[in-house]
Amino acid sequence: MAESMPSRAPRRTDKTPPAPAIQVAEKPVNVLVVGVGGQGVIMVSKVLATLCQRQGYQVKQSEVHGMAKRGGSVFSHVRFGETVYSPTIPLGEADVLVALEWAEGLRWLSYLKPETGIFIADTQQIVPPFACRNRQHGAGSGYARETVADVIAQVANCYAINAGQIAQELGNSKAGNTMLLGMMSTTLDFPADDWREAIRMFAPPKAIDINMQAFERGRDWVETHDPADLDPNQGGDQPAPIVEVMHEAEFELPVINRAWCKRCDICVKFCPERCLSLDEEQIAVLHAPEKCTLCRICERLCPDFAIDLKYKH
Amino acid sequence: MSEADKQFNIHDYLREYLFPHFLCPGCGHGIALRALLWAIDELDIDKDRLAFVSGIGCSGRLGAYIDANTFHVTHGRPLAFATGLKLARPDLEVIVITGDGDCLAIGGNHLIHACRRNLNITCMMLNNEVYGMTGGQVSPTTSDDRFTTTTPYGNHEPVFDACALAEAAGAGLVGREITLQTPSLKDVLKQGLAHPGFSFIEVMSDCTEVFGRKNDLGSSAEMVLTQKASVRPDFLENAVDQPFRPHQIKTGILASNDRPEYAESYRNHIDAMKRDHGHA
Ligand SMILES: Cc1ncc(C[n+]2csc(CCOP(=O)(O)OP(=O)(O)O)c2C)c(N)n1
Ligand code: SF4
Ligand code: SF4
Ligand code: SF4
Ligand SMILES: [Mg+2]
């Protein structure tokens, strides 16, 4: 079976650098898939593992999703070849690193093979709340400031695009994962139809069409771009865009019940964003709603139950 | 219902027609009441099973505002009433709300024996160092040198450590927290409610209007902050005692044991007696 993995088909024009070649030799091929909770890291690695198995390889997959529910790191090692012993990829041994989130990708870069490793990344950033210096919902952060250009300079092969946004344009941002699978499909020489079939097995039935389109878009990107090309969608020399801050705004702005407020000033003094004050009648008002982070401290500390943040759902 | 669907809404637990409540502006008792109701909500205790027993005082008055079964009883005796209630109706979740005066002065005797019996009752004592309701007399927890209407030269009586007392008397679980740490206070109360024996939870509350004013302790916000500076959470328990800060108080769960719960052991005992001695 080993011979059936020749280097990737030469689809490129003369201008493009030689394609990265992944061989299944006596050592297994290592693919590391990383992201944060809820993104579909496990789905991506299952598609790959199933596909490899169907190609007749031995596959080992191991995953860690400890803090997944809290927006923490999720990663999955997929190793396949004639014989695979250890389920985990050693440092500096990954042939492909697939990152569903930019900062997670950066975190795992040292796992890539320095000379030949291929980095496939969605440049979207999902920032956990504790990394936000400005606690405002939806605000930016100083999180993962490395630009795509910075990373291109560091790794052998880098394909970084704003897959989430492109998939959004196709109708479902979640299909960004499948776009990355499309990109990956060009680096492992399995028949494209086998990839499509494996994706069909794991994509939600309603989203199969969008996922198929996303898969083609991913393949197209690699075929038409150099690894060093920057995604015009996002200006690759800028820090990656933040698409989502993990904490959702689940509450509405604080509402103050004027009839119950006793002017004690506690909410005013303890609001971390200083957005409350006492008005001319000495009753609490939210004078700077734009600064409110919905932290609910005012609600908790009001001894008079005069502040409510209504739950949205 | 999933965690996300169910969000604590304090208004589900209040007798809104009695609001605004009678507490003075900034009184810490209100924050403590929220923490208690929040803990109850998280434990998803059916309102019909909730029975609050409270004594006399600003603290005791809180019971009136809760939309559940509430008994507002005589000064110092909520634990005595609660004991009877729990023995007769072990199916109820019996919660006592009391003050430092109510629980340690006139009711101190009842506290000792409630701890000794270890009935499954949760006792939340709001310690504001003073008899707030009656205008600010000294209480067993008034700190050294504090002025009250009955200590015009400053208090010189030694202070009762209510948690140490409860622990020594055998309470199943003993905890303490300040109001500013509302989520931790809620968690301590939750553990108290979940504990199968007698739980004694001391809340460091503050009487801003009477005690704060008399002792020049600043605004309500300042009083709460001062409290925060004087606690040492239980996770720092092993820290070296700081010689220049003798007033540092421990917070968190301070003691627990698994002594038998009295209502259950009492019933078992009666059953055994009937069986062994042929009583009907
Ligand atoms: C038998 C009896 N003695 C005295 C009183 C007067 N009294 C009412 S409340 C109170 C003290 C309350 O202090 P505390 O329990 O600390 O409650 P706080 O108001 O401080 O919350 C006293 C002595 C009473 N109501 N009944
Ligand atoms: S904490 Fe409550 S009572 Fe005090 S000023 Fe704010 S809204 Fe009014
Ligand atoms: S929720 Fe309340 S305390 Fe928090 S930022 Fe908004 S106004 Fe301030
Ligand atoms: S007198 Fe003190 S304890 Fe009573 S309501 Fe006023 S501030 Fe609170
Ligand atoms: Mg008191």
CSV table of C-alpha atoms and ligand atoms in Angstrom, one decimal, chain A residues 252-254 267 270-276 286 288-289 291-299 307 309, ligand 3:
chain,number,residue,atom,x,y,z
A,252,GLU,CA,-29.8,42.6,28.0
A,253,LEU,CA,-28.4,45.8,29.4
A,254,PRO,CA,-29.1,46.4,33.1
A,267,CYS,CA,-23.6,49.6,42.1
A,270,PHE,CA,-18.5,48.6,42.1
A,271,CYS,CA,-19.3,48.7,38.4
A,272,PRO,CA,-15.9,47.8,36.9
A,273,GLU,CA,-16.6,49.9,33.7
A,274,ARG,CA,-17.9,52.9,35.7
A,275,CYS,CA,-21.0,53.1,33.5
A,276,LEU,CA,-23.4,53.7,36.4
A,286,LEU,CA,-26.8,53.6,33.4
A,288,ALA,CA,-22.7,54.8,29.6
A,289,PRO,CA,-24.5,51.7,28.2
A,291,LYS,CA,-19.3,50.6,28.1
A,292,CYS,CA,-21.4,48.0,29.9
A,293,THR,CA,-19.9,44.4,29.6
A,294,LEU,CA,-23.0,42.8,31.1
A,295,CYS,CA,-20.9,41.5,33.9
A,296,ARG,CA,-23.9,41.5,36.3
A,297,ILE,CA,-21.9,42.7,39.3
A,298,CYS,CA,-24.3,45.6,39.8
A,299,GLU,CA,-27.2,43.2,39.8
A,307,ILE,CA,-31.2,46.1,39.0
A,309,LEU,CA,-30.2,42.1,33.5
C,3,SF4,S1,-23.4,44.8,34.2
C,3,SF4,FE1,-23.5,46.5,35.7
C,3,SF4,S2,-21.6,46.4,36.8
C,3,SF4,FE2,-21.3,45.2,34.9
C,3,SF4,S3,-20.5,46.7,33.4
C,3,SF4,FE3,-22.7,46.7,33.2
C,3,SF4,S4,-23.5,48.4,34.5
C,3,SF4,FE4,-21.4,47.9,35.1
